[in-house]
Amino acid sequence: MTGVQTCALPISVTALKAGAYDYLVKDVGHKYIQFLPSIIEKAIKQKQSEEQLHKLYHAVEQSPGGIVITDATGRIEYVNPQFAKITGYGADEIVGTNVVDINEHTTRELQQIGRSIEAGEEWLGEFQEKKKDGNLYWVSVHISPMRDSDHAISNFVIAYNDITERKLIENQIKETNERMTKELEAAAEVQKSLLPKDLPEVPGVNFAWLFKACDELAGDILNVFWLDDTNIGLYVLDVSGHGVAAALTSVSLSRILSPSNGSSSILIEERRADSSAHPLVSPKKVASILNSQYSIDLESEQYFTILYGILNLARMEFRFVSAGHPKPILVASDGPRKLAGSAGLPIGFDAEEDYKEEVVQLNPGDRLFFYSDGIPEALEPSGQEQFGYDRLLDLLNHHYATPLKRSLTSVVQGVDEWADHKIADDISILAVELTQSPT
């Protein structure tokens, strides 16, 4: 049988090359035709294998990334042209050397690579390496083991990709982000500096506030301040959105809504010739002035809500206006209640809006709370349910006997826990407590 195969193969191949297909189908002595199918199949497979190897070789040679093939010990057996282009080392300089000798690596890097290689695993990492000319560059390295028919590692294929440009961009982005972070932190400090520092000191009257931003910069801001000897002004405002634009608007409004050392402002009118005092601008008029100066930005959809009021200490009367802002909550000895009445439209929605002014008479034991919608509208983690006014009223009532500042802390903690410490809006709350009639 062996003799027949040996004889048949060259005869058949010669016949095929000569195009003698009619010769091959003749049964000449019945000596080889039975082996013809397997001979042809073997020739076809060999041809296909050669074509595949040819394609693979050209793919590796023309790869846009560097390719290195080593033996099982790491000795370099092959490098493609792109590797030479990346490193500056030609094949004649590098083949035969050990791959770890191409560049200096830290002990930690070598240990990581060694552990992966010993385990027969792939390894992927990034290095800063040195080219032949001494210039540094960044490269991503992917090491893959090749196994023989006995599943033993016979070679390693190492893919090199020059990522110097990507690293440069990443570093630029990192530096930009760090600079922006510092600038945001500085802006946040400026914004915090506008919050109340020295609260008015009035016998029988306490003030307290808390502020919690959901981002570096907030759209909420609040304040409480003396307007004259018997009147204290206060406000809580909420600019829609978050970030720089909302913060800039809130800072601008904070400056506008600050009394100017007795001179006229949006809060204080020009002094009349027959009077030594500066008349106060009513809360309703303040809202109207703001409404005439600010209009909703249709492109960014930015607007703001505000609650501004004046506490008259002589009459213990709080006169206020709400422009789209949540109404105050009054907590008295008989329980809490949200003050009724229209909140009006946010500032800038309608230039003709006629804001309504309301008055609350305070009695000893009363607490009045002003807050942003970040409290009642805070969502629990699933996003299905808001914190709501009922929970807010319950909290304020529960802590009625708690010192004022601590009661605010309890409210903010309650909201924060409700939202699983992931509040999506700024939280502002300001409170006034009448412990006794001022003398």
Coordinates of C-alpha atoms in Angstrom, one line a residue:
M1 CA 0.0 0.0 0.0
T2 CA 2.8 2.4 0.8
G3 CA 4.5 1.8 -2.5
V4 CA 1.3 2.5 -4.4
Q5 CA 0.8 5.9 -2.5
T6 CA 4.4 6.9 -3.2
C7 CA 4.1 6.1 -6.8
A8 CA 0.7 7.7 -7.2
L9 CA 1.4 11.1 -5.7
P10 CA 4.0 12.4 -8.2
I11 CA 2.1 10.9 -11.1
S12 CA -1.1 12.6 -10.1
V13 CA 0.4 15.9 -9.3
T14 CA 2.3 15.8 -12.7
A15 CA -0.9 15.0 -14.4
L16 CA -2.8 17.9 -12.7
K17 CA -0.1 20.4 -13.6
A18 CA -0.2 19.2 -17.2
G19 CA -4.0 19.6 -17.3
A20 CA -4.5 15.8 -18.1
Y21 CA -7.8 15.5 -16.3
D22 CA -8.9 12.8 -18.6
Y23 CA -5.8 10.8 -17.7
L24 CA -6.6 11.0 -14.0
V25 CA -10.0 9.4 -14.4
K26 CA -8.7 6.4 -16.2
D27 CA -8.2 3.3 -14.1
V28 CA -4.5 2.5 -14.9
G29 CA -3.9 -0.8 -13.2
H30 CA -6.2 0.1 -10.4
K31 CA -3.1 1.2 -8.5
Y32 CA -3.7 4.8 -7.5
I33 CA -7.1 6.1 -8.4
Q34 CA -8.5 5.1 -5.0
F35 CA -6.2 7.6 -3.4
L36 CA -6.9 10.5 -5.7
P37 CA -9.6 12.2 -3.6
S38 CA -7.4 12.4 -0.5
I39 CA -4.4 13.6 -2.6
I40 CA -6.5 16.4 -4.2
E41 CA -8.0 17.4 -0.8
K42 CA -4.5 17.5 0.8
A43 CA -3.2 19.7 -2.0
I44 CA -6.2 22.1 -1.7
K45 CA -5.8 22.4 2.1
Q46 CA -2.1 23.0 1.7
K47 CA -2.7 25.7 -0.9
Q48 CA -5.4 27.4 1.4
S49 CA -3.0 27.2 4.4
E50 CA -0.3 28.9 2.4
E51 CA -2.7 31.6 1.4
Q52 CA -3.8 32.1 4.9
L53 CA -0.3 32.3 6.2
H54 CA 0.5 34.8 3.4
K55 CA -2.4 37.0 4.5
L56 CA -1.5 36.7 8.1
Y57 CA 2.1 37.6 7.5
H58 CA 1.2 40.7 5.5
A59 CA -1.4 41.7 8.2
V60 CA 1.3 41.6 10.8
E61 CA 3.9 43.3 8.6
Q62 CA 1.4 46.1 7.8
S63 CA -0.2 46.4 11.2
P64 CA -0.5 50.0 12.5
G65 CA 0.7 48.8 15.9
G66 CA 4.0 47.3 16.8
I67 CA 4.1 43.4 17.0
V68 CA 6.8 41.4 18.8
I69 CA 7.0 37.6 18.9
T70 CA 9.2 36.0 21.5
D71 CA 10.0 32.5 22.5
A72 CA 8.8 31.0 25.8
T73 CA 11.7 32.7 27.6
G74 CA 11.1 36.2 26.3
R75 CA 13.8 36.2 23.6
I76 CA 12.7 38.2 20.6
E77 CA 12.3 36.2 17.4
Y78 CA 10.4 38.8 15.3
V79 CA 9.4 42.4 15.2
N80 CA 7.3 44.1 12.5
P81 CA 8.2 47.4 10.8
Q82 CA 5.8 49.5 12.9
F83 CA 7.7 48.4 16.1
A84 CA 10.9 49.7 14.6
K85 CA 9.1 52.9 13.7
I86 CA 7.8 53.3 17.2
T87 CA 11.0 52.5 19.1
G88 CA 13.7 53.4 16.6
Y89 CA 15.2 49.9 16.9
G90 CA 15.6 47.9 13.7
A91 CA 15.0 44.1 13.6
D92 CA 18.7 43.5 13.3
E93 CA 19.3 45.3 16.6
I94 CA 16.5 43.8 18.6
V95 CA 16.0 40.2 17.4
G96 CA 17.8 37.8 19.8
T97 CA 17.6 40.1 22.9
N98 CA 15.2 39.6 25.8
V99 CA 12.1 41.7 25.7
V100 CA 12.6 43.0 29.2
D101 CA 16.0 44.5 28.2
I102 CA 14.4 46.8 25.7
N103 CA 13.6 49.4 28.4
E104 CA 13.9 49.8 32.1
H105 CA 10.9 48.8 34.1
T106 CA 10.0 49.1 37.7
T107 CA 10.2 46.1 39.9
R108 CA 6.5 46.3 40.4
E109 CA 5.8 46.3 36.7
L110 CA 8.1 43.3 36.1
Q111 CA 6.4 41.4 39.0
Q112 CA 3.0 42.1 37.6
I113 CA 4.0 40.9 34.1
G114 CA 5.9 37.9 35.6
R115 CA 2.8 36.7 37.6
S116 CA 0.6 36.9 34.5
I117 CA 3.1 35.1 32.3
E118 CA 3.7 32.3 34.9
A119 CA -0.1 31.8 35.1
G120 CA -0.3 31.7 31.3
E121 CA -2.6 34.7 31.3
E122 CA -2.8 37.8 29.1
W123 CA -1.4 41.0 30.4
L124 CA -2.4 44.6 29.5
G125 CA -0.7 47.7 30.8
E126 CA 0.8 51.1 30.0
F127 CA 4.4 52.2 30.2
Q128 CA 6.4 55.3 29.6
E129 CA 9.4 54.0 27.7
K130 CA 12.5 55.4 26.0
K131 CA 13.2 55.3 22.2
K132 CA 16.5 54.6 20.8
D133 CA 17.2 58.3 20.4
G134 CA 16.4 58.9 24.1
N135 CA 13.0 60.5 23.7
L136 CA 10.3 59.3 26.0
Y137 CA 7.0 58.0 24.8
W138 CA 3.9 56.2 26.2
V139 CA 2.9 52.8 25.0
S140 CA 0.1 50.4 25.7
V141 CA 1.3 46.8 25.8
H142 CA -0.8 43.6 25.4
I143 CA 1.0 40.3 26.0
S144 CA -0.7 37.1 24.9
P145 CA 0.7 33.6 25.3
M146 CA 0.8 31.1 22.3
R147 CA 0.5 27.4 23.0
D148 CA 1.6 24.3 21.1
S149 CA -0.3 21.1 20.5
D150 CA 0.5 20.0 24.0
H151 CA -0.9 23.2 25.5
A152 CA 2.5 24.3 26.6
I153 CA 3.5 28.0 26.1
S154 CA 5.7 28.2 23.0
N155 CA 5.7 31.9 22.3
F156 CA 4.5 35.3 23.4
V157 CA 2.9 37.8 21.1
I158 CA 3.3 41.4 22.3
A159 CA 1.2 44.2 20.8
Y160 CA 2.7 47.7 21.1
N161 CA 0.6 50.9 20.5
D162 CA 2.0 54.4 20.8
I163 CA -0.4 56.3 23.0
T164 CA 1.8 59.4 23.6
E165 CA -0.7 61.7 21.9
R166 CA -3.6 60.2 23.9
K167 CA -1.6 60.6 27.2
L168 CA -0.9 64.2 26.2
I169 CA -4.6 65.0 25.7
E170 CA -5.4 63.1 29.0
N171 CA -2.9 65.2 30.9
Q172 CA -4.3 68.4 29.3
I173 CA -7.8 67.4 30.3
K174 CA -6.6 66.5 33.8
E175 CA -4.9 69.9 34.2
T176 CA -7.9 71.7 32.9
N177 CA -10.2 69.8 35.3
E178 CA -7.9 70.5 38.2
R179 CA -7.9 74.2 37.3
M180 CA -11.6 74.3 36.9
T181 CA -12.1 72.5 40.2
K182 CA -9.9 75.1 42.0
E183 CA -11.9 77.9 40.3
L184 CA -15.2 76.3 41.2
E185 CA -14.0 75.9 44.8
A186 CA -13.0 79.5 44.9
A187 CA -16.4 80.5 43.4
A188 CA -18.1 78.4 46.0
E189 CA -16.2 80.2 48.7
V190 CA -17.3 83.5 47.3
Q191 CA -20.9 82.3 47.2
K192 CA -20.7 81.1 50.8
S193 CA -19.3 84.4 51.9
L194 CA -22.6 86.0 50.9
L195 CA -24.5 83.9 53.3
P196 CA -25.4 85.4 56.7
K197 CA -22.4 85.7 59.1
D198 CA -23.7 87.8 61.9
L199 CA -27.4 87.3 62.5
P200 CA -29.4 90.2 64.0
E201 CA -29.4 90.1 67.8
V202 CA -32.8 90.9 69.1
P203 CA -34.0 90.1 72.6
G204 CA -36.8 87.5 72.4
V205 CA -36.2 86.8 68.7
N206 CA -33.9 84.0 67.4
F207 CA -32.8 83.4 63.8
A208 CA -31.2 80.3 62.3
W209 CA -30.4 79.0 58.8
L210 CA -28.9 76.0 57.0
F211 CA -27.7 75.7 53.4
K212 CA -26.7 72.6 51.6
A213 CA -25.6 72.7 47.9
C214 CA -26.1 69.6 45.7
D215 CA -23.1 70.6 43.5
E216 CA -20.0 72.8 43.9
L217 CA -22.0 75.8 43.1
A218 CA -25.6 76.4 44.1
G219 CA -28.6 78.2 42.7
D220 CA -30.1 78.8 46.1
I221 CA -29.1 81.7 48.4
L222 CA -30.6 83.3 51.5
N223 CA -30.0 86.2 53.8
V224 CA -31.3 88.1 56.9
F225 CA -30.2 91.7 57.7
W226 CA -31.2 94.9 59.4
L227 CA -33.1 97.4 57.2
D228 CA -33.4 100.0 60.0
D229 CA -33.7 100.1 63.8
T230 CA -37.1 98.3 63.9
N231 CA -37.2 96.3 60.6
I232 CA -35.3 93.2 59.6
G233 CA -35.4 92.0 56.0
L234 CA -34.9 88.4 54.9
Y235 CA -35.2 86.3 51.8
V236 CA -34.8 82.9 50.3
L237 CA -34.4 82.6 46.6
D238 CA -33.9 79.7 44.2
V239 CA -32.5 80.1 40.7
S240 CA -33.5 77.3 38.3
G241 CA -30.8 74.8 37.4
H242 CA -27.3 74.3 38.9
G243 CA -23.7 75.1 38.1
V244 CA -22.0 78.3 37.1
A245 CA -24.9 80.1 35.4
A246 CA -27.3 79.6 38.3
A247 CA -24.6 80.5 40.8
L248 CA -23.7 83.7 38.9
T249 CA -27.4 84.7 38.9
S250 CA -27.8 84.0 42.6
V251 CA -24.7 86.0 43.5
S252 CA -25.9 88.9 41.4
L253 CA -29.3 88.9 43.1
S254 CA -27.7 88.6 46.5
R255 CA -25.8 91.9 45.9
I256 CA -29.0 93.6 44.5
L257 CA -30.9 92.5 47.6
S258 CA -28.4 93.8 50.1
P259 CA -29.0 97.1 51.9
S260 CA -26.4 99.7 50.9
N261 CA -25.4 101.2 54.2
G262 CA -28.4 103.4 54.5
S263 CA -28.4 104.7 51.0
S264 CA -31.1 103.9 48.5
S265 CA -31.4 100.5 46.9
I266 CA -34.0 98.1 45.6
L267 CA -35.0 97.6 49.3
I268 CA -34.7 101.2 50.6
E269 CA -36.1 104.3 48.8
E270 CA -34.5 107.7 48.5
R271 CA -34.9 109.7 51.7
R272 CA -37.5 112.4 51.4
A273 CA -36.6 116.0 52.1
D274 CA -38.9 116.3 55.1
S275 CA -37.6 113.1 56.7
S276 CA -34.4 111.8 58.1
A277 CA -35.3 108.2 57.5
H278 CA -35.2 106.2 54.3
P279 CA -38.6 104.7 53.6
L280 CA -38.6 100.9 53.1
V281 CA -39.7 99.4 49.8
S282 CA -42.6 97.1 50.3
P283 CA -42.1 93.4 49.6
K284 CA -44.7 93.6 46.8
K285 CA -42.8 96.4 45.1
V286 CA -39.5 94.6 45.5
A287 CA -41.0 91.6 43.6
S288 CA -42.4 93.9 40.9
I289 CA -39.0 95.7 40.4
L290 CA -37.2 92.3 40.1
N291 CA -39.9 91.1 37.7
S292 CA -39.4 94.2 35.5
Q293 CA -35.6 93.8 35.5
Y294 CA -35.4 90.0 35.0
S295 CA -37.1 88.0 32.3
I296 CA -37.0 84.3 31.8
D297 CA -34.1 83.2 29.5
L298 CA -36.0 81.2 26.9
E299 CA -32.8 79.6 25.6
S300 CA -31.5 78.3 28.9
E301 CA -35.0 78.4 30.6
Q302 CA -33.4 80.1 33.6
Y303 CA -35.6 81.9 36.0
F304 CA -35.9 82.3 39.8
T305 CA -38.3 82.2 42.7
I306 CA -38.1 84.3 45.8
L307 CA -39.7 84.8 49.1
Y308 CA -38.9 88.3 50.5
G309 CA -40.3 89.7 53.7
I310 CA -39.9 92.4 56.4
L311 CA -40.2 91.6 60.1
N312 CA -41.4 94.6 62.0
L313 CA -40.1 94.2 65.6
A314 CA -42.4 96.9 67.1
R315 CA -45.6 95.1 65.9
M316 CA -44.1 91.6 65.6
E317 CA -45.6 91.5 62.1
F318 CA -44.1 89.8 59.2
R319 CA -45.1 91.2 55.8
F320 CA -43.9 89.2 52.8
V321 CA -44.4 88.3 49.1
S322 CA -43.8 85.0 47.3
A323 CA -42.9 84.9 43.7
G324 CA -43.3 81.3 42.8
H325 CA -41.6 80.2 46.0
P326 CA -43.0 77.8 48.6
K327 CA -45.1 79.5 51.2
P328 CA -43.7 79.8 54.8
I329 CA -44.6 77.2 57.5
L330 CA -45.8 78.6 60.8
V331 CA -45.3 76.3 63.8
A332 CA -47.1 77.4 67.0
S333 CA -48.0 75.7 70.2
D334 CA -51.1 74.3 68.6
G335 CA -49.2 72.6 65.7
P336 CA -47.6 73.5 62.3
R337 CA -49.4 74.7 59.3
K338 CA -48.3 75.9 55.8
L339 CA -49.6 79.4 55.2
A340 CA -52.3 79.6 52.7
G341 CA -52.5 81.9 49.7
S342 CA -51.2 82.2 46.2
A343 CA -47.4 81.9 45.6
G344 CA -47.6 84.0 42.5
L345 CA -45.5 83.4 39.3
P346 CA -41.7 83.1 39.4
I347 CA -39.8 86.2 38.5
G348 CA -39.7 87.0 34.8
F349 CA -42.6 84.8 33.7
D350 CA -45.1 87.6 33.2
A351 CA -44.1 91.3 33.2
E352 CA -47.7 92.2 34.2
E353 CA -47.8 89.9 37.2
D354 CA -49.6 91.5 40.2
Y355 CA -47.9 90.1 43.2
K356 CA -49.9 89.8 46.4
E357 CA -48.5 90.9 49.8
E358 CA -49.4 88.9 52.9
V359 CA -49.0 89.6 56.6
V360 CA -48.4 87.1 59.5
Q361 CA -48.9 88.2 63.1
L362 CA -46.3 86.5 65.3
N363 CA -46.9 85.5 69.0
P364 CA -44.5 84.3 71.6
G365 CA -43.7 80.6 70.9
D366 CA -44.2 80.9 67.2
R367 CA -41.7 79.7 64.7
L368 CA -41.7 80.7 61.0
F369 CA -39.8 78.7 58.5
F370 CA -38.8 79.7 54.9
Y371 CA -37.2 77.1 52.6
S372 CA -36.5 76.1 49.0
D373 CA -38.4 73.5 47.1
G374 CA -35.3 71.2 47.4
I375 CA -36.8 70.0 50.7
P376 CA -40.4 69.0 49.8
E377 CA -39.4 67.8 46.3
A378 CA -36.5 65.6 47.4
L379 CA -36.9 62.2 45.9
E380 CA -36.2 58.8 47.5
P381 CA -33.7 56.6 45.6
S382 CA -36.3 55.0 43.3
G383 CA -37.4 58.4 42.2
Q384 CA -41.1 57.6 42.7
E385 CA -41.9 59.6 45.8
Q386 CA -41.1 63.1 47.1
F387 CA -40.3 64.0 50.7
G388 CA -43.4 66.1 50.7
Y389 CA -45.0 68.7 53.0
D390 CA -46.5 66.2 55.4
R391 CA -43.1 64.8 56.4
L392 CA -41.7 68.3 56.6
L393 CA -44.6 69.5 58.9
D394 CA -44.2 66.3 61.0
L395 CA -40.5 67.0 61.4
L396 CA -40.9 70.6 62.4
N397 CA -43.6 69.8 64.8
H398 CA -41.6 66.9 66.3
H399 CA -38.7 69.3 67.0
Y400 CA -40.8 72.2 68.1
A401 CA -39.2 72.1 71.6
T402 CA -35.7 71.6 70.1
P403 CA -33.4 74.6 69.9
L404 CA -34.0 76.4 66.6
K405 CA -30.7 75.6 64.9
R406 CA -30.9 72.0 65.9
S407 CA -34.4 71.7 64.5
L408 CA -33.1 72.8 61.1
T409 CA -30.3 70.3 61.3
S410 CA -32.8 67.6 61.9
V411 CA -34.8 68.7 58.9
V412 CA -31.8 68.7 56.6
Q413 CA -30.6 65.3 57.9
G414 CA -34.1 63.9 57.4
V415 CA -34.2 65.0 53.8
D416 CA -30.7 63.8 53.2
E417 CA -31.5 60.3 54.6
W418 CA -34.7 60.2 52.6
A419 CA -32.7 60.8 49.4
D420 CA -30.0 58.3 50.5
H421 CA -27.5 61.1 50.7
K422 CA -27.9 61.9 47.0
I423 CA -29.9 65.1 46.9
A424 CA -30.6 66.4 43.4
D425 CA -31.3 70.0 44.4
D426 CA -30.0 72.7 46.7
I427 CA -31.5 72.8 50.2
S428 CA -32.0 76.2 52.0
I429 CA -33.9 76.8 55.1
L430 CA -34.2 79.9 57.3
A431 CA -36.2 80.3 60.5
V432 CA -37.4 83.0 62.9
E433 CA -38.5 82.2 66.4
L434 CA -40.3 84.5 68.8
T435 CA -39.6 83.5 72.4
Q436 CA -41.1 86.6 74.0
S437 CA -42.3 90.0 72.9
P438 CA -39.3 92.2 72.2
T439 CA -39.0 95.1 74.6

